[in-house]
XYZ file of C-alpha atoms in Angstrom:
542
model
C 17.697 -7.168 22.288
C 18.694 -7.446 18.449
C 19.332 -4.737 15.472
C 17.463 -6.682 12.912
C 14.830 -4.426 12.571
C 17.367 -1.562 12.382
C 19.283 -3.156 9.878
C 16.986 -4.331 7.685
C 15.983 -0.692 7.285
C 19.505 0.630 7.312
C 20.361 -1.790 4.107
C 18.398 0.490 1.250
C 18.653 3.789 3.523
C 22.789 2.661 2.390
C 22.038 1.167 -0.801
C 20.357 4.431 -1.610
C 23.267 6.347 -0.660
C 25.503 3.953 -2.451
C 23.546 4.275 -5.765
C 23.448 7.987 -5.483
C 26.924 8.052 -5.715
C 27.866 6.018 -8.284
C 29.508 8.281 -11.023
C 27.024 9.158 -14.157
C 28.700 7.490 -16.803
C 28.155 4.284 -14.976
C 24.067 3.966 -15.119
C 24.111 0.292 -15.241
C 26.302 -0.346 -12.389
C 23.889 1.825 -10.355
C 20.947 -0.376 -11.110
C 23.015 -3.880 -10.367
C 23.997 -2.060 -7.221
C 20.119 -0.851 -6.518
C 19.078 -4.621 -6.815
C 21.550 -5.917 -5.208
C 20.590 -3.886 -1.792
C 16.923 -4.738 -2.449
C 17.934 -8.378 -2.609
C 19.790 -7.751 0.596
C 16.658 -6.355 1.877
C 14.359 -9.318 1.184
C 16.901 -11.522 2.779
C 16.648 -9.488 5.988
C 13.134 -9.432 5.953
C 13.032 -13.075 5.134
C 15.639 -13.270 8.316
C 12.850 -11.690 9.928
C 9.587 -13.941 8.859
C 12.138 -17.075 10.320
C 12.850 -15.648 13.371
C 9.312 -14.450 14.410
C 7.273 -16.615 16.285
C 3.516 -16.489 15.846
C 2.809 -18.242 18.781
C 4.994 -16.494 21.155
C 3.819 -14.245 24.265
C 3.735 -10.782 24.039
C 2.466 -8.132 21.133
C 5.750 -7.213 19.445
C 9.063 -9.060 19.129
C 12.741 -8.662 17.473
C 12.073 -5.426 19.443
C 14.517 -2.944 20.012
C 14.446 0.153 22.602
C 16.566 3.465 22.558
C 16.476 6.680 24.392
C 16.739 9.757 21.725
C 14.978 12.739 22.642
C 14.940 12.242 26.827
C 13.238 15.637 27.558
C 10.255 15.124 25.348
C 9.823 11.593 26.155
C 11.290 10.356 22.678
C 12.374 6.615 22.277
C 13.908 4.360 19.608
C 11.814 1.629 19.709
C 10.455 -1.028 16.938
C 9.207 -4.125 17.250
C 6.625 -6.361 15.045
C 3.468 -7.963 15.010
C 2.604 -10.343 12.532
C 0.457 -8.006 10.726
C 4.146 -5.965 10.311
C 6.124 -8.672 9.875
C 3.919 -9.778 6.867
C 3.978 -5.877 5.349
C 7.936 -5.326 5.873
C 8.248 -9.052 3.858
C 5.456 -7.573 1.119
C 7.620 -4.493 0.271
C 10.802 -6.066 0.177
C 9.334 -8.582 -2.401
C 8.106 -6.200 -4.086
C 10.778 -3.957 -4.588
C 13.324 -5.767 -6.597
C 10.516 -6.080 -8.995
C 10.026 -2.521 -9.512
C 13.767 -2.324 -10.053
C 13.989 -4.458 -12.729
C 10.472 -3.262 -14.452
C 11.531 -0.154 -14.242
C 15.213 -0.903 -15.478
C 14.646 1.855 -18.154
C 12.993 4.130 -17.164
C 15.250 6.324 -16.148
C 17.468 6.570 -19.250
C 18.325 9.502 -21.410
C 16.058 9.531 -24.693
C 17.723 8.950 -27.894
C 19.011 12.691 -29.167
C 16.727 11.798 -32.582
C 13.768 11.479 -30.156
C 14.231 14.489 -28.135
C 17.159 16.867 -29.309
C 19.875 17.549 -27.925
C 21.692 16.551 -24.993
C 21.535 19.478 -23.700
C 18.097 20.013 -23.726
C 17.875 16.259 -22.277
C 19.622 16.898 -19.068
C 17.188 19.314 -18.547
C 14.848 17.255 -18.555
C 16.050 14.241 -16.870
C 17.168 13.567 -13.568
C 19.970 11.151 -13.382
C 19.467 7.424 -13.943
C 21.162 7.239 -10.142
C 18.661 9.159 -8.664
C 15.647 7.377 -9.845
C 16.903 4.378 -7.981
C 17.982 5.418 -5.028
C 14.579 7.417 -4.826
C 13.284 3.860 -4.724
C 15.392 2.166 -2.297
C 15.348 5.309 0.588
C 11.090 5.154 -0.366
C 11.625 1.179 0.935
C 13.843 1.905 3.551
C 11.051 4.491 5.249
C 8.209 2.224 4.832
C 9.997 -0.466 5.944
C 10.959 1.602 9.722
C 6.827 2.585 9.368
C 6.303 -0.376 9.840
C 8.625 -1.643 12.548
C 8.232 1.724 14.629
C 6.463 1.095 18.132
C 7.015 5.137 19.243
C 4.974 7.286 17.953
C 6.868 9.800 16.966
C 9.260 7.757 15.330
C 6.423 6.425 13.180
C 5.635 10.344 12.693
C 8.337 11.184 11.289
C 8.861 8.457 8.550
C 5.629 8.626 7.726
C 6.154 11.841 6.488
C 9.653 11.610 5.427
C 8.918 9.379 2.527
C 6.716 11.617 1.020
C 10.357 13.184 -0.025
C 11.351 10.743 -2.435
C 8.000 10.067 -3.592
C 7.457 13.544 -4.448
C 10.477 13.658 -6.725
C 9.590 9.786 -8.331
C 6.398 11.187 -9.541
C 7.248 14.756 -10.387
C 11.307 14.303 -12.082
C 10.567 10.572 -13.330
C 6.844 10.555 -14.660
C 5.022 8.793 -17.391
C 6.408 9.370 -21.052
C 3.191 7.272 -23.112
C 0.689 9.779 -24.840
C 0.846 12.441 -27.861
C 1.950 15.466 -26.013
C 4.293 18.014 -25.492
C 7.139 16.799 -23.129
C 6.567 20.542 -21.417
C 2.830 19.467 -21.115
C 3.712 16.413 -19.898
C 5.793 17.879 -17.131
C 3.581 20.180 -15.821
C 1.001 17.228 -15.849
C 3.707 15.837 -13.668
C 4.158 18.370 -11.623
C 0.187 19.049 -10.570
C -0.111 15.028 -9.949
C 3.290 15.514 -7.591
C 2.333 18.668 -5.668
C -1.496 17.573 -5.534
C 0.181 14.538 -4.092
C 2.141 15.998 -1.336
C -0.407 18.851 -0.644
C -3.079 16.502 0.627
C -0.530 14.115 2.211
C 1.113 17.301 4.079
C -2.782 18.569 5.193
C -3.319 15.164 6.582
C 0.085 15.089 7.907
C 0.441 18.176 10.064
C -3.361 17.372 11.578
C -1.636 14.160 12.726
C 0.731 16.310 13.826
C -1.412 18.194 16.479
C -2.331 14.983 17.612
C 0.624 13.322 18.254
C 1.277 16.559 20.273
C -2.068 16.695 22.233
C -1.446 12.579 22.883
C 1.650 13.704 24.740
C 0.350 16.071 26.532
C -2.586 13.872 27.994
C 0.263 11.444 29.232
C 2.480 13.950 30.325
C -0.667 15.453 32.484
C -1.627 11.985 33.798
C 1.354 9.975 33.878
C 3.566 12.830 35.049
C 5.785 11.923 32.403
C 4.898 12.346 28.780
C 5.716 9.951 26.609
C 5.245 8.485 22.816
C 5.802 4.416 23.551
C 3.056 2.800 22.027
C 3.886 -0.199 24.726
C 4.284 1.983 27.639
C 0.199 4.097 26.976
C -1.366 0.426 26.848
C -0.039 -0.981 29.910
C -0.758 2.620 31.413
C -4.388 2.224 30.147
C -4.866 -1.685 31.106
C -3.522 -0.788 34.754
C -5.626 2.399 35.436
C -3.092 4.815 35.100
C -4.004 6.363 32.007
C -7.700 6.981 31.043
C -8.894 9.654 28.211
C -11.974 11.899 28.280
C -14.514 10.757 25.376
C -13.908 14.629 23.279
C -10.392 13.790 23.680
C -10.239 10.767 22.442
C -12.141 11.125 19.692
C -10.561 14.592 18.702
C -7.196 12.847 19.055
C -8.620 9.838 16.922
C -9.940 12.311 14.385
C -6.556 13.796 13.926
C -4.732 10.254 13.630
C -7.589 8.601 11.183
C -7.688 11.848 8.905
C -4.070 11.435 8.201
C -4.209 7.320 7.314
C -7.152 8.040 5.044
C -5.360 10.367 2.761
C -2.420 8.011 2.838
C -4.572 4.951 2.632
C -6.498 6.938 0.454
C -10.118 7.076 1.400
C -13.461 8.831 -0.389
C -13.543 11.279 -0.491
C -9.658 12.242 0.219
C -8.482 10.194 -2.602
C -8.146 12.378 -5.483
C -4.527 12.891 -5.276
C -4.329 8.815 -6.315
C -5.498 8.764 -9.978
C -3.497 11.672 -11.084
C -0.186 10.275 -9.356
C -0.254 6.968 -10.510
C -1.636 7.909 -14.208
C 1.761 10.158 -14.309
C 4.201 8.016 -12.535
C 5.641 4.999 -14.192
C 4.429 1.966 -13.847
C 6.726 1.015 -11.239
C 6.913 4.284 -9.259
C 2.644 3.763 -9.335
C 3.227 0.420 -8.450
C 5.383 1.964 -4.934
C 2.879 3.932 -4.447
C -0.288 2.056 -4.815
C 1.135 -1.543 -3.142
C 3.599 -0.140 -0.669
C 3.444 3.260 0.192
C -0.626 3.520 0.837
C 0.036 0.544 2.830
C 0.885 2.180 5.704
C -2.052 4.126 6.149
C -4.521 0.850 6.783
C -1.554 -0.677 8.424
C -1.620 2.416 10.723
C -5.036 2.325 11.247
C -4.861 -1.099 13.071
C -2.046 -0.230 15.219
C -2.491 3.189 16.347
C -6.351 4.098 15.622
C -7.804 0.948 16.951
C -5.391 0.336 19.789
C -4.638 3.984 21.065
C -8.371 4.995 20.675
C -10.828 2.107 21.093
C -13.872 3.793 22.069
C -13.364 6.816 19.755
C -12.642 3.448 17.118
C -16.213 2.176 17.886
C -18.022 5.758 17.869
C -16.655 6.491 14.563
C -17.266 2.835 13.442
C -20.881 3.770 11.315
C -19.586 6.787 9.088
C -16.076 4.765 8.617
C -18.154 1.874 7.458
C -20.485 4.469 4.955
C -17.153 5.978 3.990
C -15.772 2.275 2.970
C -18.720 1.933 1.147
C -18.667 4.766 -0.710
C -15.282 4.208 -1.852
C -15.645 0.698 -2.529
C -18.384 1.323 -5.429
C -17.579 4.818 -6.402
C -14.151 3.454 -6.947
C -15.346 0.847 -8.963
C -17.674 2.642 -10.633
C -15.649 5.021 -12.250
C -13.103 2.701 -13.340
C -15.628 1.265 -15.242
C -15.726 4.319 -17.188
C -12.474 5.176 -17.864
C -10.893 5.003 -21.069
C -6.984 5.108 -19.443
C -5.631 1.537 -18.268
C -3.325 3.391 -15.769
C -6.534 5.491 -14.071
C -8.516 2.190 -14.513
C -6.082 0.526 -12.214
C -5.995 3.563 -9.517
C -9.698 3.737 -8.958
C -10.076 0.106 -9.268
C -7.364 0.354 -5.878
C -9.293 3.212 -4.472
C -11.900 0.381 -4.084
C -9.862 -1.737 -2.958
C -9.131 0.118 -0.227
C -12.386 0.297 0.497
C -12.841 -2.918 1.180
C -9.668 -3.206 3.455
C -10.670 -0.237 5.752
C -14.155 -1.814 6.079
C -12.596 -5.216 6.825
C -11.101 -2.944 9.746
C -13.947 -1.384 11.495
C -15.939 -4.112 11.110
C -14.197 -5.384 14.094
C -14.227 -8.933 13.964
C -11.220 -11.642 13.616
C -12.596 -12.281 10.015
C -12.414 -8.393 9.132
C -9.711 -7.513 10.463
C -7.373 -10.516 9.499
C -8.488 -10.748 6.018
C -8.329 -6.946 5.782
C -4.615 -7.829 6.641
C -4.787 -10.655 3.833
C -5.826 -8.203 1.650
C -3.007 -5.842 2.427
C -1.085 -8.173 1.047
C -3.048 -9.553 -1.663
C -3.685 -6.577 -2.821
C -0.239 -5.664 -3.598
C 0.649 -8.581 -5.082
C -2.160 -8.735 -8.209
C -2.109 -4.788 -8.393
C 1.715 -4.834 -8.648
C 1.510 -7.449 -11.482
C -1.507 -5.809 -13.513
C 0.330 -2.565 -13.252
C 3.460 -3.717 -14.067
C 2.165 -5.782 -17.304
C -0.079 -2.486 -18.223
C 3.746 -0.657 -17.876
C 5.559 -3.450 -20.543
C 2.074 -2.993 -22.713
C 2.139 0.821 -22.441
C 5.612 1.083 -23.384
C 5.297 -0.835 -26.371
C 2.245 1.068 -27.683
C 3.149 4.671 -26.147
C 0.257 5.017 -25.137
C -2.191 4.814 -22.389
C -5.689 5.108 -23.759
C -7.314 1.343 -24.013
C -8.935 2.518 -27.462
C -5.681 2.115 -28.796
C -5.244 -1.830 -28.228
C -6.992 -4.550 -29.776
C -5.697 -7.765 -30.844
C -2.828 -8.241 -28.534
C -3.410 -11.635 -27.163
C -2.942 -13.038 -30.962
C 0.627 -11.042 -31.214
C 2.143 -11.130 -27.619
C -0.090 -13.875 -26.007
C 2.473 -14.310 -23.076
C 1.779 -11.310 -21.794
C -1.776 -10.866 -22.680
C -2.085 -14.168 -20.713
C -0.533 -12.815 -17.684
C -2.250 -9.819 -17.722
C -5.501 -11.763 -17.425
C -4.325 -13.566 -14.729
C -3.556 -10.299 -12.907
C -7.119 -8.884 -13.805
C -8.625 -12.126 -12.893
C -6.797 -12.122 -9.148
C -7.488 -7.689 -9.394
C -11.413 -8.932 -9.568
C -10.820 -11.893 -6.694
C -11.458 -15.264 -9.263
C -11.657 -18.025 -6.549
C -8.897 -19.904 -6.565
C -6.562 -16.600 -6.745
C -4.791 -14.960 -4.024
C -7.443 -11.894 -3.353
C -10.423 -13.941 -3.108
C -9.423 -15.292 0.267
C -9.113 -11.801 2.064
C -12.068 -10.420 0.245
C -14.105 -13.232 1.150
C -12.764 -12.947 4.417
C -13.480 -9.158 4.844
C -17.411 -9.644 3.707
C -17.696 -12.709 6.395
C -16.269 -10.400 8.828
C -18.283 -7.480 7.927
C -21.925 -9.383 7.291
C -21.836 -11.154 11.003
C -21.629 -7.897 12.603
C -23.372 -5.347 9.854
C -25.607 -7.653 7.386
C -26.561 -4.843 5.330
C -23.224 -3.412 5.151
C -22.193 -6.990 3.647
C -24.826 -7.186 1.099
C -24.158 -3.525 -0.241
C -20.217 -4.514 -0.221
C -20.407 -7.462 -2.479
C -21.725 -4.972 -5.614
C -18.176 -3.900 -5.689
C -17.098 -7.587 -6.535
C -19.783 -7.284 -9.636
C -18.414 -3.959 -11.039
C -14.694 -5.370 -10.627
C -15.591 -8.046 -12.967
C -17.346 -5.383 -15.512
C -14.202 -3.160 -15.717
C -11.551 -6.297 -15.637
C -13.218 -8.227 -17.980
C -14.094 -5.008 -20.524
C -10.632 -3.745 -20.240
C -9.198 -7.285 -21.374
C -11.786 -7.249 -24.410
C -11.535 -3.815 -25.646
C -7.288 -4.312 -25.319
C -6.633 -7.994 -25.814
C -9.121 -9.771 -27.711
C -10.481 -8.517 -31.154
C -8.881 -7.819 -34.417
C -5.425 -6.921 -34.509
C -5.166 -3.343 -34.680
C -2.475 -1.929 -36.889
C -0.371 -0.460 -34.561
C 0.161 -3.343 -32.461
C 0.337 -5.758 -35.144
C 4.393 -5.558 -34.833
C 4.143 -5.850 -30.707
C 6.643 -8.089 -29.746
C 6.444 -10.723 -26.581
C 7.353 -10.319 -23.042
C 11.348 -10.016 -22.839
C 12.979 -12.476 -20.432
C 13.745 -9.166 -17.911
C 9.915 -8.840 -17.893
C 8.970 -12.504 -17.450
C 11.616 -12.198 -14.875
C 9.337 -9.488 -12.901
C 5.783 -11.632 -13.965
C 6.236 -14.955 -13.316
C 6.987 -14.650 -9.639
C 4.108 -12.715 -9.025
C 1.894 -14.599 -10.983
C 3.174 -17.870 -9.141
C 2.434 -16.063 -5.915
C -1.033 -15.244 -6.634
C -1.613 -18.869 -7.306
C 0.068 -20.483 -4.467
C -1.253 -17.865 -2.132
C -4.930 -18.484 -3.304
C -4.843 -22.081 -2.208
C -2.675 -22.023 0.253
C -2.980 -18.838 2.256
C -1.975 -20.350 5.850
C 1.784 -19.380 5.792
C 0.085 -15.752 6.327
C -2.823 -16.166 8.357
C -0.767 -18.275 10.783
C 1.457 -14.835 11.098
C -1.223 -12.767 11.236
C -4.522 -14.057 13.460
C -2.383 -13.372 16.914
C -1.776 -9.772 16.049
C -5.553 -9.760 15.462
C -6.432 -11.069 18.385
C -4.529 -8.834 20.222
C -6.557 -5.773 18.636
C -9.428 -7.348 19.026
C -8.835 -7.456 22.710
C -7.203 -3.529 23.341
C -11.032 -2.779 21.876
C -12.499 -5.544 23.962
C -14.754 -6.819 20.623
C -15.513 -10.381 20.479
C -16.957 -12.146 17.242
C -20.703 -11.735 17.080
C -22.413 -15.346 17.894
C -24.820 -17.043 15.130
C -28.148 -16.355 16.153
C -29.862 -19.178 17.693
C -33.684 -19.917 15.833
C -36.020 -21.721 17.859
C -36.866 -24.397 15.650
C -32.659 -24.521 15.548
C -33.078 -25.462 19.429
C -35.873 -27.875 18.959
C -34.348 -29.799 16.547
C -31.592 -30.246 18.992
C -33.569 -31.487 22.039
């Protein structure tokens, strides 16, 4: 038995704590000490990628295994897949890199700029808080993802709406010609709107988790929330679940992952939180946070619930659908780079969650890849649209024009990041998407074809949003733009790098990630779909 698991969680749960208590006056030491314990993090989860063992027996390892709540059949326990393993490593890399993008965010405006300082603290939270917000955000996602109990996964999953409730609502957007009291009650509808409909979806999970406990407490004699202990109950006969109760319990587990994921049509909370976060708050939320809901999906939908998985299969599938091209049709159409990028990730999603219910090795592992992917090139295309934003002060893409000729560094990288957002071959997202419509055509053909519009529109609203902001004359008011700052290459490059290493050479993740699949793929006994044999295929043969 080993505590890495626990202590790579416990590092920012400490660093947070840490941060938070650094006195006021000292605002930079409380962001050296906020990236220090996210550097600490991405050690332990790189601890954690070395020590796990892809071809090793068993579904989980580095597990760990605690009584807590005896009476109510309670445990401690974590352990990782790859599929985990792979997330956990995604949003510790990712998180010193909204640190140090968002390095200034937090700061009191100048007094000529907003009054007094009076009226400032008002308005602001302290720089301490926005960055231990951050770090006790990583350190619940992070235990998401390692929890093997339900209930333990429960509970995080809900506790980190805390911090991200106050990241979007105390430390929002600034860019735009309004009122700061318009802009915070602009903040305030995106935060509550945000928690509301992760809070409904929440509590239905709730009953769930509840009614699961009861059906093994009623069959097993003891109840119990072990992930490990209901599938070996299951596979030995012990444990069986009537078809309405399995797909009312399914139901109640899905509907909560879709609004975190988020889903069509319980997405709408998305667009307004990321348009009035910061770019690296948005960033949490969009490449880290959501991430839990399709990782969720895979281990507690499809492997608790495989026949209610398979029922629900053809609306999921119409639901992907919908979001993948309604997604990407309206960010076509918007004239805001930071609501371009949300619904532009609401498709996104789309095509992750159909990758899942396809059900095939394909699907599901580059629905994994795409995970991943995904917050990689959304992370840097946010990011970038932050540094461009703050320059301008201002959001709305009619306001650009020119910028590649004034800061072509970062109008460079920022087409690299809309060139992996639209999955260019030879980028990082073009491996899982092509993987997902394999996966999804072998099984549902027409599902497949319908898909691969989305790839079409992505190009229309990547390529029009680098025109209308990049190329063209030089508008007037970013005629004096200056460059990308070596702080901000310092958050780009990587990323960028990553995107192109990871789009030719994807195996260090797929090697991590196809056992997991296969495992899933055999708690819903699905095999791959054979190619269809044509006579004149078996003539030519003989």
């Amino acid at each position: 038995m080993t505590s890495l698991l626990t202590v790579t969680a416990a590092v920012p749960a400490l660093g947070a704590v840490a941060t938070a208590a650094v006195p006021a006056a000292r605002r930079t030491a409380a962001k050296w000490l906020a990236l220090a314990f996210s550097l600490a993090t991405l050690g332990l989860a790189g601890v954690q990628l070395a020590q796990f063992d892809p071809k090793a027996a068993g579904p989980f390892q580095l597990t760990e295994s605690h009584a807590w709540i005896k009476d109510f059949g309670v445990r401690y326990e974590l352990g990782v897949d790859g599929i985990a393993v792979v997330l956990i490593a995604l949003t510790a890399l990712l998180v010193p890199f909204v640190i140090l993008a968002g390095w200034h965010d937090a700061d009191p405006l100048a007094v000529s700029d907003s009054g007094s300082a009076a009226e400032h603290s008002k308005r602001w939270r302290p720089t301490q808080g926005f960055f231990a917000l951050i770090l006790m955000v990583e350190a619940m996602v992070v235990i998401a993802f390692e929890a093997t109990d339900v209930f333990v996964f429960y509970i995080f999953f809900e506790a980190m709406l805390i911090p991200m409730y106050f990241l979007i609502g105390g430390f929002g957007d600034r860019a735009g010609e309004r009122s700061e009291e318009e802009a915070a009650a602009q903040r305030s509808y995106a935060a509550v709107k945000f928690l509301l409909y992760n809070l409904a979806g929440g509590l239905i999970m709730l009953a769930a988790v509840v009614g699961l406990y009861a059906v093994t407490a009623h069959q097993l004699g003891t109840g119990t929330f072990s992930l490990q202990e209901i599938l070996q109950a299951r596979a030995a006969g012990r444990l069986h679940f009537a078809t309405v109760t399995e797909r009312a319990l399914f139901l109640g587990f899905f509907f909560a992952f879709a609004v975190k994921a988020p889903l069509w049509p319980v997405h709408t909370w998305l667009p307004n939180a990321m348009t009035e976060s910061t770019a690296p708050v948005a960033v949490l939320i969009t490449a880290v946070v959501d991430k839990v809901g399709t990782f969720a999906m895979l281990r507690f939908c499809l492997q608790l619930f495989p026949e209610a998985s398979k029922w629900a299969t053809p609306a999921i599938l119409v639901l992907s659908l919908i979001s993948i091209l309604y997604g990407a049709l309206l960010a076509v159409g918007q004239r805001d780079i930071k609501r371009l990028i949300a619904y532009a990730s609401v498709s996104h999603f789309g095509f992750i969650i159909l990758g899942i219910f396809a059900m095939t090795t394909q699907g599901q592992g580059g629905a994994t890849l795409y995970m991943v992917n995904h917050g990689i090139s959304t992370a840097a295309l946010m990011l970038i649209a932050g540094f461009l934003i703050s320059r301008r002060g201002s959001r709305l893409i009619a306001d650009y024009g020119g910028v590649q000729k004034v800061a072509p560094v970062l109008a460079g990288t920022f087409l690299v990041a809309g060139l992996a957002t639209l999955s260019l071959p030879g980028l990082a997202p073009f491996v899982s998407e092509f993987l997902v419509l394999v996966g999804t055509f072998s099984r549902y053909p027409a599902v497949g074809v319908v898909a691969t519009v989305g790839i079409v529109l992505a190009a229309l609203y990547v390529l029009v949003l680098y025109q209308r902001t990049m190329a063209g004359p030089v508008r007037e008011p970013v005629r004096g733009m200056p460059d990308l700052r070596v702080r901000e290459l310092a958050v780009v490059a990587p990323l960028i790098a990553l995107l192109l290493f990871l789009g030719v050479y994807p195996k260090p993740l797929t090697r991590m990630i196809e056992p997991a699949v296969a495992h899933t793929m055999a708690q819903l006994d699905r095999t791959d779909p054979k190619p269809p044999v044509h006579a004149n295929d078996v003539e030519a043969a003989k």
